[in-house]
PDB file of C-alpha atoms and ligand atoms in Angstrom:
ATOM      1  CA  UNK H   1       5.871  22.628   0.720  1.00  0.00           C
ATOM      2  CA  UNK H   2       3.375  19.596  -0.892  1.00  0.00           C
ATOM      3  CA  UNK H   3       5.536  16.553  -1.225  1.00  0.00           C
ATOM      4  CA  UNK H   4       4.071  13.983  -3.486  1.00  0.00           C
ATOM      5  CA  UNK H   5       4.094  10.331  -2.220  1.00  0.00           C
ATOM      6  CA  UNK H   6       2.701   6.622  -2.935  1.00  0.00           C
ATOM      7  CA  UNK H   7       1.204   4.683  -0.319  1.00  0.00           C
ATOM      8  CA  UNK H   8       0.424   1.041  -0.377  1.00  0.00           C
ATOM      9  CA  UNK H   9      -2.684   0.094   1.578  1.00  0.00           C
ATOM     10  CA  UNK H  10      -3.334  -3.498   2.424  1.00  0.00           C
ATOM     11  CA  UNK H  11      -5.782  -5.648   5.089  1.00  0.00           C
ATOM     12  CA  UNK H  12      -6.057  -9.136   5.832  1.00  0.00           C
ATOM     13  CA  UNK H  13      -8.212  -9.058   8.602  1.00  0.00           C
ATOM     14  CA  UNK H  14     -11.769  -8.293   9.639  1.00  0.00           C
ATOM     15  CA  UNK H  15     -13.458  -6.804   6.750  1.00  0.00           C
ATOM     16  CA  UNK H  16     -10.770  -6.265   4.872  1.00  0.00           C
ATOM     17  CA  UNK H  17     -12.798  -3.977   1.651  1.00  0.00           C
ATOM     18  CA  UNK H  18     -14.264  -1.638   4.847  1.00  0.00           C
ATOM     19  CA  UNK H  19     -10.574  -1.748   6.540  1.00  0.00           C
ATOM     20  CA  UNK H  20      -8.992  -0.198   3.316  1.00  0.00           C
ATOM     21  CA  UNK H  21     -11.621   1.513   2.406  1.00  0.00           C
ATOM     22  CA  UNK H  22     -11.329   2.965   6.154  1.00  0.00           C
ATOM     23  CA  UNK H  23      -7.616   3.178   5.869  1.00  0.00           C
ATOM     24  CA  UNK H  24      -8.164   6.336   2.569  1.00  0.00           C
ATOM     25  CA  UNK H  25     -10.742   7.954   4.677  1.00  0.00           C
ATOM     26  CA  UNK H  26      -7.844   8.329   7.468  1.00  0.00           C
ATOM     27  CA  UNK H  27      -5.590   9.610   5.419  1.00  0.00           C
ATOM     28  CA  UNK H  28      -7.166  13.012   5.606  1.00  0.00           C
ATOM     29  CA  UNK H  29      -5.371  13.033   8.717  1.00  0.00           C
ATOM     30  CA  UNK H  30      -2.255  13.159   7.230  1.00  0.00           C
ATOM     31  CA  UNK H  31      -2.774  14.691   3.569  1.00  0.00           C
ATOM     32  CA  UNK H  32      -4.752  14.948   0.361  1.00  0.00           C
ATOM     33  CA  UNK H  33      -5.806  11.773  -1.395  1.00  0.00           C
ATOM     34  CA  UNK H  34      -5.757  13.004  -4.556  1.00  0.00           C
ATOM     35  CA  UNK H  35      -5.966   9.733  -6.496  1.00  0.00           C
ATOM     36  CA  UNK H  36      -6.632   6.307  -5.511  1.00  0.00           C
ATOM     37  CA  UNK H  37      -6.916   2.796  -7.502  1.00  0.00           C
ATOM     38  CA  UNK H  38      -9.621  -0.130  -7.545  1.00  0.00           C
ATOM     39  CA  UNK H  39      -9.408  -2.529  -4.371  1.00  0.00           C
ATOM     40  CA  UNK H  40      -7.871  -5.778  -5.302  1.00  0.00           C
ATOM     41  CA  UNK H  41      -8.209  -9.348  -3.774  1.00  0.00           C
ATOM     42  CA  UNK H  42      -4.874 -10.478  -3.566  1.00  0.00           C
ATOM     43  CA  UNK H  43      -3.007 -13.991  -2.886  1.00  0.00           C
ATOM     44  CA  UNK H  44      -0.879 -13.206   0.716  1.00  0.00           C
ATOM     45  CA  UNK H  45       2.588 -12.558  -1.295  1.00  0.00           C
ATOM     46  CA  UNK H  46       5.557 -13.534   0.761  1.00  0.00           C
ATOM     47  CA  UNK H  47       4.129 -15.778   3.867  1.00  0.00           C
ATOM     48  CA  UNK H  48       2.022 -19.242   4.181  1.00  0.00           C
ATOM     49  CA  UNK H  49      -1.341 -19.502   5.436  1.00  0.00           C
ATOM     50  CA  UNK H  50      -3.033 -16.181   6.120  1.00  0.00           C
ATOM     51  CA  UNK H  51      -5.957 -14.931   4.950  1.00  0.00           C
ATOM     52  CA  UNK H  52      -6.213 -13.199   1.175  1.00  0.00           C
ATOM     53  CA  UNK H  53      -5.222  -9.479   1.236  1.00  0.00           C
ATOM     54  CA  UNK H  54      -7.602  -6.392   0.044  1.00  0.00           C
ATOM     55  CA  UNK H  55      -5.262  -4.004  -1.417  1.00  0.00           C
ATOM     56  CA  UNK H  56      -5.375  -0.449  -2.992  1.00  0.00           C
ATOM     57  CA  UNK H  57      -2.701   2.145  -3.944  1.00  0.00           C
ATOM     58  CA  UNK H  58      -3.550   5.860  -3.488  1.00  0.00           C
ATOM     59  CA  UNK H  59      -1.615   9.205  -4.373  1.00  0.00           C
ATOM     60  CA  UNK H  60      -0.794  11.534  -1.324  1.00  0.00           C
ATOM     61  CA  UNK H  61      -0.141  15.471  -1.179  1.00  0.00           C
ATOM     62  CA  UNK H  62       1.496  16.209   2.248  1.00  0.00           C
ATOM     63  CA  UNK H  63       3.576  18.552   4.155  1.00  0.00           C
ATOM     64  CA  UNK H  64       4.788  15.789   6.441  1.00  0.00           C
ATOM     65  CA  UNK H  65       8.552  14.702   6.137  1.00  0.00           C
ATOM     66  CA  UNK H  66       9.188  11.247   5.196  1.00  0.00           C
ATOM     67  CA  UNK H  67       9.932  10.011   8.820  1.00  0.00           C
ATOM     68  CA  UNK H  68       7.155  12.164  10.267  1.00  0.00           C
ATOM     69  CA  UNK H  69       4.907  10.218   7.458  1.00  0.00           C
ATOM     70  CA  UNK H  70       5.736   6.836   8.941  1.00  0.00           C
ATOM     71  CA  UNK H  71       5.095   7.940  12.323  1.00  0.00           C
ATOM     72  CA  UNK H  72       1.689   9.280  11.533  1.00  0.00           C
ATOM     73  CA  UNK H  73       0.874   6.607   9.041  1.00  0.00           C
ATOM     74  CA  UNK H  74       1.640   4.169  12.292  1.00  0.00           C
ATOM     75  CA  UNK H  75      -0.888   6.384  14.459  1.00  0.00           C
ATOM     76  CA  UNK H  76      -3.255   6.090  12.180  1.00  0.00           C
ATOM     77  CA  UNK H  77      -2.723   2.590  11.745  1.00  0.00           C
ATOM     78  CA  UNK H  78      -3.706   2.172  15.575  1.00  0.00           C
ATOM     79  CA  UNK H  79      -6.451   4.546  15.459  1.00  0.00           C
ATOM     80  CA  UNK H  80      -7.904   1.923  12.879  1.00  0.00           C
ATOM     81  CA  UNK H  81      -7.764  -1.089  15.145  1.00  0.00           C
ATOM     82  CA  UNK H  82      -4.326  -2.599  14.287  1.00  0.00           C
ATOM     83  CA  UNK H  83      -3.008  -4.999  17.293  1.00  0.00           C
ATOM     84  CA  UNK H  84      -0.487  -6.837  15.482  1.00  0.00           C
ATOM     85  CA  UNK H  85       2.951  -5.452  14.651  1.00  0.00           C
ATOM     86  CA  UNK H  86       5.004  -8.847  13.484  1.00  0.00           C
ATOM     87  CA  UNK H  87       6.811  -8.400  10.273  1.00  0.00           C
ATOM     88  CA  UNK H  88       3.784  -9.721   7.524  1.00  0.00           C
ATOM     89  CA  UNK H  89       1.879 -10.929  10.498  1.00  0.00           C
ATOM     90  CA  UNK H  90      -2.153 -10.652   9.051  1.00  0.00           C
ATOM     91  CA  UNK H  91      -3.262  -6.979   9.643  1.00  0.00           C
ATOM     92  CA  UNK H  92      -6.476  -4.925   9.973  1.00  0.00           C
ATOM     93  CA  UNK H  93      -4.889  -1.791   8.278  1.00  0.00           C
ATOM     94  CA  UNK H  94      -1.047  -1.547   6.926  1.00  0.00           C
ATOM     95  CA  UNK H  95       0.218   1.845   5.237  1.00  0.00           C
ATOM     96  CA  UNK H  96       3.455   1.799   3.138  1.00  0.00           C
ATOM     97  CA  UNK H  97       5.327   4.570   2.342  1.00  0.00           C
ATOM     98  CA  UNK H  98       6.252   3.283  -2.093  1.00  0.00           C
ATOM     99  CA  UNK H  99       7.752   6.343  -2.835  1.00  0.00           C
ATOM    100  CA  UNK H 100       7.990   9.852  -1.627  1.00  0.00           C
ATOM    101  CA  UNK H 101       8.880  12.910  -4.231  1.00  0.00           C
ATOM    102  CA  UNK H 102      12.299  11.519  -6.023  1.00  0.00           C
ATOM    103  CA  UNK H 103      13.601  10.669  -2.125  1.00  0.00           C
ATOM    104  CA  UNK H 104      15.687   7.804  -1.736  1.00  0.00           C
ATOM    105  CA  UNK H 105      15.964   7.125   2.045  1.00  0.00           C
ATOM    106  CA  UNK H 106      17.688   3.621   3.663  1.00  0.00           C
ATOM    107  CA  UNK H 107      18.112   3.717   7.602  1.00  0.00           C
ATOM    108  CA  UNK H 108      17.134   0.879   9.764  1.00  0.00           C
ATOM    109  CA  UNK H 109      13.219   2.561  10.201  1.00  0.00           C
ATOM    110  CA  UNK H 110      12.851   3.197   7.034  1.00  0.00           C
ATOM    111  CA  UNK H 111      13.349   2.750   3.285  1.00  0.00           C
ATOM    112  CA  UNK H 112      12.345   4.567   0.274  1.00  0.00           C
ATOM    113  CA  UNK H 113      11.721   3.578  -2.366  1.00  0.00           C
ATOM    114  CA  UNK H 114      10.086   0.907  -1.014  1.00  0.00           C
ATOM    115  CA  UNK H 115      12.191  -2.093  -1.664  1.00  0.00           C
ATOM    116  CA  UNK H 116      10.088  -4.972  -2.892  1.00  0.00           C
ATOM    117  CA  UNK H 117       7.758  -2.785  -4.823  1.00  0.00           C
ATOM    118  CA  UNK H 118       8.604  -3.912  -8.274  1.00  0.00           C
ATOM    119  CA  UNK H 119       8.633  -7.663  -7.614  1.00  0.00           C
ATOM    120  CA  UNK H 120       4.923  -7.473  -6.249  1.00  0.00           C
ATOM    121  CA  UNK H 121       1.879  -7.334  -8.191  1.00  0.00           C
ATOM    122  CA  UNK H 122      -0.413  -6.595  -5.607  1.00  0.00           C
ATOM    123  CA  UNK H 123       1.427  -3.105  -5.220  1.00  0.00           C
ATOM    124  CA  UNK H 124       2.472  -2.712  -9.261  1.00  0.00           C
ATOM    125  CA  UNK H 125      -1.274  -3.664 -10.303  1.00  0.00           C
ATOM    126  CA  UNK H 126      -3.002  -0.744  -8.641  1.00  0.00           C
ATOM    127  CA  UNK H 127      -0.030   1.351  -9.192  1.00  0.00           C
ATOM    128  CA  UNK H 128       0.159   0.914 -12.796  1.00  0.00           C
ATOM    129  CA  UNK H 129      -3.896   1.955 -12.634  1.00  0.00           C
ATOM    130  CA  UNK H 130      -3.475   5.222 -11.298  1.00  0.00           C
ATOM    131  CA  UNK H 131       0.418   6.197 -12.817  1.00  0.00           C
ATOM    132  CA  UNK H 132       1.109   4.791 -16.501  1.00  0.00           C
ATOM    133  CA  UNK H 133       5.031   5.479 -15.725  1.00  0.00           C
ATOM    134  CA  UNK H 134       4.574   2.123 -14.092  1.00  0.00           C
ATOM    135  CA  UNK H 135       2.640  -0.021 -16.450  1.00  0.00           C
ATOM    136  CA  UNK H 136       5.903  -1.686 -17.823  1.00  0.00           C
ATOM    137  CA  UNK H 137       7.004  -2.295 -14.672  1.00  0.00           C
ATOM    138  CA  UNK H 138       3.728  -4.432 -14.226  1.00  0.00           C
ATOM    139  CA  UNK H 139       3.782  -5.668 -17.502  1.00  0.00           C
ATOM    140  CA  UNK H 140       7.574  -7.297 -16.324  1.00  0.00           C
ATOM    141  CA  UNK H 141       5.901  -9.341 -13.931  1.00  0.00           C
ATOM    142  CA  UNK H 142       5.656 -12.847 -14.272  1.00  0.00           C
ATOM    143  CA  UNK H 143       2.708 -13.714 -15.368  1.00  0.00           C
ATOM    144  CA  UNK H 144       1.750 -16.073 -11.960  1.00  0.00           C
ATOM    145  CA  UNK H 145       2.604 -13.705 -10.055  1.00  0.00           C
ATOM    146  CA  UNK H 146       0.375 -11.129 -11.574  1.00  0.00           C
ATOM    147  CA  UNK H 147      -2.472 -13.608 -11.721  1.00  0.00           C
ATOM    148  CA  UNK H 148      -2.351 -13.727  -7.472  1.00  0.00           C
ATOM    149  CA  UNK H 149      -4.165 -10.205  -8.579  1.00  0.00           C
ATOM    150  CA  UNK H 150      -7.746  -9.663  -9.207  1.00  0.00           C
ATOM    151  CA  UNK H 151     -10.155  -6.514  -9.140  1.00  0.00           C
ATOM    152  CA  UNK H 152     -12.406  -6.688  -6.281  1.00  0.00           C
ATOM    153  CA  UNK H 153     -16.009  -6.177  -7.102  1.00  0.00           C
ATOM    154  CA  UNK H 154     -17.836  -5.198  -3.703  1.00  0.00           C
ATOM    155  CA  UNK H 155     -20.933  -7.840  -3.420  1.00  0.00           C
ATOM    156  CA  UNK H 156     -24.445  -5.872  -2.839  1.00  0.00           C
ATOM    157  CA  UNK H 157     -26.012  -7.969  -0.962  1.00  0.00           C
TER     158      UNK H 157
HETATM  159  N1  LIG P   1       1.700  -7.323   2.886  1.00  0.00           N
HETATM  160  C1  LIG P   1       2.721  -7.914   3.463  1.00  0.00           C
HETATM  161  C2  LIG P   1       3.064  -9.316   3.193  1.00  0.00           C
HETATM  162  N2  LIG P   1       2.315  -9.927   2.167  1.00  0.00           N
HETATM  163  N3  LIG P   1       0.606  -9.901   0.582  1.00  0.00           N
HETATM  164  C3  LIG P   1      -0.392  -9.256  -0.032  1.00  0.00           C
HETATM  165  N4  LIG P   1      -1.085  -9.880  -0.990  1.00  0.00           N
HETATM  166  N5  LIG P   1      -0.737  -7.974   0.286  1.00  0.00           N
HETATM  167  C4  LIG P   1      -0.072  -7.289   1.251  1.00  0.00           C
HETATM  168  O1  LIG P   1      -0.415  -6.111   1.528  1.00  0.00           O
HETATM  169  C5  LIG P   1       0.995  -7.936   1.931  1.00  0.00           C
HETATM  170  C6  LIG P   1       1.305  -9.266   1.552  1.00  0.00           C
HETATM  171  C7  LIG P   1       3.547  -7.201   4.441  1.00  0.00           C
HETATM  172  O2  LIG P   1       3.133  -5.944   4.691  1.00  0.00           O
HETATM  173 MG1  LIG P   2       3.361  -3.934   4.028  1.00  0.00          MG
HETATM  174 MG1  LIG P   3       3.831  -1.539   6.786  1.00  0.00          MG
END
């Protein structure tokens, strides 16, 4: 059975463009991308001093459970380079399950939806850009907090 989920995809670390950019090409590991959003340059949402986030949104087809999601997401997390494991610590590669078919799951691992989803614009922005069913939820947003948001246009140099 293809179960249809949301992932968040954020880096702070590194190259953070090639990290995420990295991160999608993993995930035919663990499904089919079968749309992503822009990258973003985003303002670290939650936590002081860290470095500015690149962040992305893609669309998943999978066969993989929700738990045996996470668990692969995590592997592939390490397989990327990521050291650091701290709650919001700065990250070469994080995956985050947003939503996963109409599942709502809440155990200590794990919880879908994802819960902070529609206060942050650095999830709702690319969101909204690849599903319209979110646009008014990103049109809610305060309008500081959306402008911590901005498209990332990849210098040529
Ligand atoms: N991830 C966090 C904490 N804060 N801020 C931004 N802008 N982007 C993120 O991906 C992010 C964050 C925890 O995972
Ligand atoms: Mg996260
Ligand atoms: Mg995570």
């Amino acid at each position: 059975v293809t179960h249809r989920a949301y992932l968040g995809i954020g880096s702070n670390l590194g190259d953070p463009g090639v990290n995420v950019r990295a991160g999608i090409g993993a995930l035919a590991d663990v499904g089919s991308v079968v749309a992503q959003s822009s990258l973003y340059r985003t303002k670290p949402w939650g936590v002081g001093d860290q470095p500015d986030y690149i962040n992305a949104v893609v669309y998943l087809e999978t066969a993989l459970k929700p738990r045996v999601l996470l668990l692969e997401l995590k592997k592939q997390e390490v397989l990327l380079g990521r050291v650091t494991s701290a709650r919001w610590a700065p990250r070469i590669i994080d995956f985050d399950i947003l939503t996963y078919d109409d599942v709502r799951i809440d155990d200590g691992a794990l919880r879908i939806p994802h819960p902070q989803m529609l206060l942050r614009a650095f999830v709702l922005v690319p969101l909204a850009e690849i599903d319209e069913s979110y646009v008014a939820a990103r049109d809610a947003l305060d309008p500081n907090e959306l402008a911590t948001v901005r498209l990332d246009v990849p210098s040529r140099a």
